[in-house]
PDB file of C-alpha atoms in Angstrom:
ATOM      1  CA  MET A  22     -24.805 -33.609  21.672  1.00  0.00           C
ATOM      2  CA  SER A  23     -21.556 -32.979  19.839  1.00  0.00           C
ATOM      3  CA  GLY A  24     -19.118 -30.277  20.879  1.00  0.00           C
ATOM      4  CA  SER A  25     -19.816 -28.081  17.873  1.00  0.00           C
ATOM      5  CA  LYS A  26     -23.590 -28.233  18.423  1.00  0.00           C
ATOM      6  CA  LEU A  27     -23.134 -27.413  22.096  1.00  0.00           C
ATOM      7  CA  GLY A  28     -20.829 -24.551  21.116  1.00  0.00           C
ATOM      8  CA  LYS A  29     -23.425 -23.224  18.683  1.00  0.00           C
ATOM      9  CA  TRP A  30     -26.103 -23.293  21.386  1.00  0.00           C
ATOM     10  CA  VAL A  31     -23.808 -21.545  23.853  1.00  0.00           C
ATOM     11  CA  VAL A  32     -22.897 -18.878  21.283  1.00  0.00           C
ATOM     12  CA  ALA A  33     -26.580 -18.429  20.393  1.00  0.00           C
ATOM     13  CA  GLY A  34     -27.520 -18.045  24.073  1.00  0.00           C
ATOM     14  CA  VAL A  35     -24.694 -15.654  24.858  1.00  0.00           C
ATOM     15  CA  SER A  36     -25.432 -13.645  21.699  1.00  0.00           C
ATOM     16  CA  LEU A  37     -29.128 -13.389  22.522  1.00  0.00           C
ATOM     17  CA  ALA A  38     -28.377 -12.313  26.083  1.00  0.00           C
ATOM     18  CA  TRP A  39     -25.846  -9.726  24.819  1.00  0.00           C
ATOM     19  CA  MET A  40     -28.216  -8.313  22.209  1.00  0.00           C
ATOM     20  CA  THR A  41     -31.043  -8.072  24.751  1.00  0.00           C
ATOM     21  CA  TRP A  42     -28.922  -6.338  27.383  1.00  0.00           C
ATOM     22  CA  ALA A  43     -27.028  -4.091  24.944  1.00  0.00           C
ATOM     23  CA  GLY A  44     -30.181  -3.269  22.982  1.00  0.00           C
ATOM     24  CA  LEU A  45     -32.005  -2.151  26.110  1.00  0.00           C
ATOM     25  CA  ASP A  46     -28.936  -0.249  27.303  1.00  0.00           C
ATOM     26  CA  GLN A  47     -28.323   1.500  23.964  1.00  0.00           C
ATOM     27  CA  PHE A  48     -31.898   2.143  22.814  1.00  0.00           C
ATOM     28  CA  GLY A  49     -34.035   1.861  25.928  1.00  0.00           C
ATOM     29  CA  ASN A  50     -33.276   5.280  27.362  1.00  0.00           C
ATOM     30  CA  LEU A  51     -32.778   7.626  24.410  1.00  0.00           C
ATOM     31  CA  SER A  52     -33.156  11.300  25.212  1.00  0.00           C
ATOM     32  CA  ASP A  53     -34.131  14.172  22.945  1.00  0.00           C
ATOM     33  CA  SER A  54     -30.480  15.144  22.612  1.00  0.00           C
ATOM     34  CA  ASP A  55     -29.672  11.663  21.280  1.00  0.00           C
ATOM     35  CA  ILE A  56     -32.154  11.977  18.430  1.00  0.00           C
ATOM     36  CA  GLU A  57     -31.950  15.315  16.701  1.00  0.00           C
ATOM     37  CA  ASN A  58     -34.080  16.339  13.754  1.00  0.00           C
ATOM     38  CA  HIS A  59     -35.472  19.600  12.440  1.00  0.00           C
ATOM     39  CA  SER A  60     -38.244  19.657  15.037  1.00  0.00           C
ATOM     40  CA  SER A  61     -36.165  18.803  18.126  1.00  0.00           C
ATOM     41  CA  THR A  62     -35.688  21.512  20.740  1.00  0.00           C
ATOM     42  CA  SER A  63     -31.895  21.667  20.494  1.00  0.00           C
ATOM     43  CA  VAL A  64     -32.000  22.069  16.700  1.00  0.00           C
ATOM     44  CA  GLN A  65     -34.735  24.704  16.949  1.00  0.00           C
ATOM     45  CA  GLU A  66     -32.547  26.698  19.369  1.00  0.00           C
ATOM     46  CA  ARG A  67     -29.610  26.612  16.952  1.00  0.00           C
ATOM     47  CA  LEU A  68     -31.854  27.580  14.040  1.00  0.00           C
ATOM     48  CA  LYS A  69     -32.806  30.791  15.861  1.00  0.00           C
ATOM     49  CA  ASP A  70     -29.175  31.927  15.700  1.00  0.00           C
ATOM     50  CA  CYS A  71     -29.202  32.063  11.891  1.00  0.00           C
ATOM     51  CA  SER A  72     -29.246  35.632  10.611  1.00  0.00           C
ATOM     52  CA  GLY A  73     -28.521  37.646   7.482  1.00  0.00           C
ATOM     53  CA  THR A  74     -30.270  37.649   4.144  1.00  0.00           C
ATOM     54  CA  TYR A  75     -32.901  35.098   3.287  1.00  0.00           C
ATOM     55  CA  LYS A  76     -30.322  33.034   1.393  1.00  0.00           C
ATOM     56  CA  GLN A  77     -27.852  33.153   4.310  1.00  0.00           C
ATOM     57  CA  ARG A  78     -30.527  32.145   6.819  1.00  0.00           C
ATOM     58  CA  TYR A  79     -31.698  29.320   4.548  1.00  0.00           C
ATOM     59  CA  GLU A  80     -28.153  27.967   4.073  1.00  0.00           C
ATOM     60  CA  CYS A  81     -27.439  28.293   7.793  1.00  0.00           C
ATOM     61  CA  LYS A  82     -30.605  26.382   8.715  1.00  0.00           C
ATOM     62  CA  GLU A  83     -30.009  23.770   6.028  1.00  0.00           C
ATOM     63  CA  ASN A  84     -26.478  23.130   7.329  1.00  0.00           C
ATOM     64  CA  ILE A  85     -27.728  22.797  10.912  1.00  0.00           C
ATOM     65  CA  VAL A  86     -30.466  20.330   9.931  1.00  0.00           C
ATOM     66  CA  ILE A  87     -28.133  18.244   7.759  1.00  0.00           C
ATOM     67  CA  LYS A  88     -25.400  18.181  10.405  1.00  0.00           C
ATOM     68  CA  SER A  89     -27.827  17.186  13.178  1.00  0.00           C
ATOM     69  CA  THR A  90     -29.378  14.471  10.991  1.00  0.00           C
ATOM     70  CA  ASN A  91     -25.941  13.084  10.134  1.00  0.00           C
ATOM     71  CA  ASN A  92     -24.863  13.154  13.775  1.00  0.00           C
ATOM     72  CA  THR A  93     -28.010  11.253  14.759  1.00  0.00           C
ATOM     73  CA  PHE A  94     -27.404   8.675  12.025  1.00  0.00           C
ATOM     74  CA  TYR A  95     -23.804   8.080  13.116  1.00  0.00           C
ATOM     75  CA  ALA A  96     -24.800   7.868  16.778  1.00  0.00           C
ATOM     76  CA  MET A  97     -27.558   5.336  16.048  1.00  0.00           C
ATOM     77  CA  PHE A  98     -25.277   3.335  13.758  1.00  0.00           C
ATOM     78  CA  GLY A  99     -22.678   3.209  16.529  1.00  0.00           C
ATOM     79  CA  ARG A 100     -25.280   2.033  19.018  1.00  0.00           C
ATOM     80  CA  LEU A 101     -26.470  -0.642  16.607  1.00  0.00           C
ATOM     81  CA  ALA A 102     -22.875  -1.791  16.080  1.00  0.00           C
ATOM     82  CA  ILE A 103     -22.444  -2.187  19.845  1.00  0.00           C
ATOM     83  CA  VAL A 104     -25.491  -4.447  19.893  1.00  0.00           C
ATOM     84  CA  VAL A 105     -24.784  -6.549  16.782  1.00  0.00           C
ATOM     85  CA  VAL A 106     -21.022  -6.718  16.125  1.00  0.00           C
ATOM     86  CA  PRO A 107     -19.875  -8.698  19.227  1.00  0.00           C
ATOM     87  CA  PRO A 108     -22.274 -11.618  18.519  1.00  0.00           C
ATOM     88  CA  ILE A 109     -21.131 -11.657  14.878  1.00  0.00           C
ATOM     89  CA  ILE A 110     -17.486 -11.792  15.973  1.00  0.00           C
ATOM     90  CA  LEU A 111     -18.264 -14.555  18.477  1.00  0.00           C
ATOM     91  CA  ALA A 112     -20.154 -16.629  15.886  1.00  0.00           C
ATOM     92  CA  THR A 113     -17.371 -16.142  13.331  1.00  0.00           C
ATOM     93  CA  ALA A 114     -14.732 -17.205  15.857  1.00  0.00           C
ATOM     94  CA  LEU A 115     -16.708 -20.350  16.725  1.00  0.00           C
ATOM     95  CA  HIS A 116     -17.172 -21.156  13.033  1.00  0.00           C
ATOM     96  CA  MET A 117     -13.458 -20.760  12.342  1.00  0.00           C
ATOM     97  CA  LEU A 118     -12.550 -22.854  15.384  1.00  0.00           C
ATOM     98  CA  THR A 119     -14.923 -25.713  14.531  1.00  0.00           C
ATOM     99  CA  ARG A 120     -13.920 -25.606  10.861  1.00  0.00           C
ATOM    100  CA  ARG A 121     -10.227 -25.816  11.734  1.00  0.00           C
ATOM    101  CA  ARG A 122     -10.915 -28.685  14.105  1.00  0.00           C
ATOM    102  CA  SER A 123     -12.937 -30.592  11.481  1.00  0.00           C
ATOM    103  CA  ASP A 124     -10.188 -30.000   8.893  1.00  0.00           C
ATOM    104  CA  ASP A 125      -7.634 -31.466  11.312  1.00  0.00           C
ATOM    105  CA  ASP A 126      -9.788 -34.539  11.952  1.00  0.00           C
ATOM    106  CA  GLY A 127     -10.443 -35.309   8.275  1.00  0.00           C
ATOM    107  CA  PRO A 128      -8.298 -37.254   5.826  1.00  0.00           C
ATOM    108  CA  ASN A 129      -5.256 -35.470   4.530  1.00  0.00           C
ATOM    109  CA  ASP A 130      -4.860 -34.385   0.921  1.00  0.00           C
ATOM    110  CA  ASP A 131      -2.319 -37.103   0.065  1.00  0.00           C
ATOM    111  CA  LEU A 132      -4.757 -39.864   0.998  1.00  0.00           C
ATOM    112  CA  LEU A 133      -7.546 -38.251  -1.012  1.00  0.00           C
ATOM    113  CA  GLN A 134      -5.341 -37.842  -4.079  1.00  0.00           C
ATOM    114  CA  GLU A 135      -4.207 -41.493  -3.880  1.00  0.00           C
ATOM    115  CA  HIS A 136      -7.835 -42.626  -3.600  1.00  0.00           C
ATOM    116  CA  HIS A 137      -8.793 -40.569  -6.662  1.00  0.00           C
ATOM    117  CA  ARG A 138      -5.845 -41.924  -8.671  1.00  0.00           C
ATOM    118  CA  ARG A 139      -6.799 -45.538  -7.882  1.00  0.00           C
ATOM    119  CA  HIS A 140     -10.441 -44.911  -8.657  1.00  0.00           C
ATOM    120  CA  HIS A 141      -9.573 -43.195 -11.939  1.00  0.00           C
ATOM    121  CA  ARG A 142      -7.230 -46.083 -13.002  1.00  0.00           C
ATOM    122  CA  ARG A 143      -9.945 -48.676 -12.348  1.00  0.00           C
ATOM    123  CA  ARG A 144     -12.507 -46.826 -14.427  1.00  0.00           C
ATOM    124  CA  SER A 145     -10.152 -46.116 -17.332  1.00  0.00           C
ATOM    125  CA  SER A 146      -8.706 -49.664 -17.520  1.00  0.00           C
ATOM    126  CA  GLY A 147     -11.993 -51.172 -18.672  1.00  0.00           C
ATOM    127  CA  ARG A 148     -12.502 -53.278 -15.564  1.00  0.00           C
ATOM    128  CA  HIS A 149     -15.505 -52.418 -13.378  1.00  0.00           C
TER     129      HIS A 149
END
């Protein structure tokens, strides 16, 4: 097994282990306060504090619901980033490392250009 294939398997294994552990840690024990929507207890308590005219109460409640929904979205997005971003960074680093190594091992540009010039001269001179 070549080094790059072994590296890919190691990165895949580490990434899978990370996503399993981080996923369980981030999403396995969510409480009601982590996920707020219009029917959650904490939002309902805040909605009770809205007073004034019908329009004022409506705007107050609408702002509370929108803010709690946005906060939940950002919190869940952050949790998802914790689970997914490190494996992406690790895979990208491995790809860049193996690509750089393969570029260093390959023929240099001068040799390739000389080969193309010779090949082009042979074809254009009429001899095959």
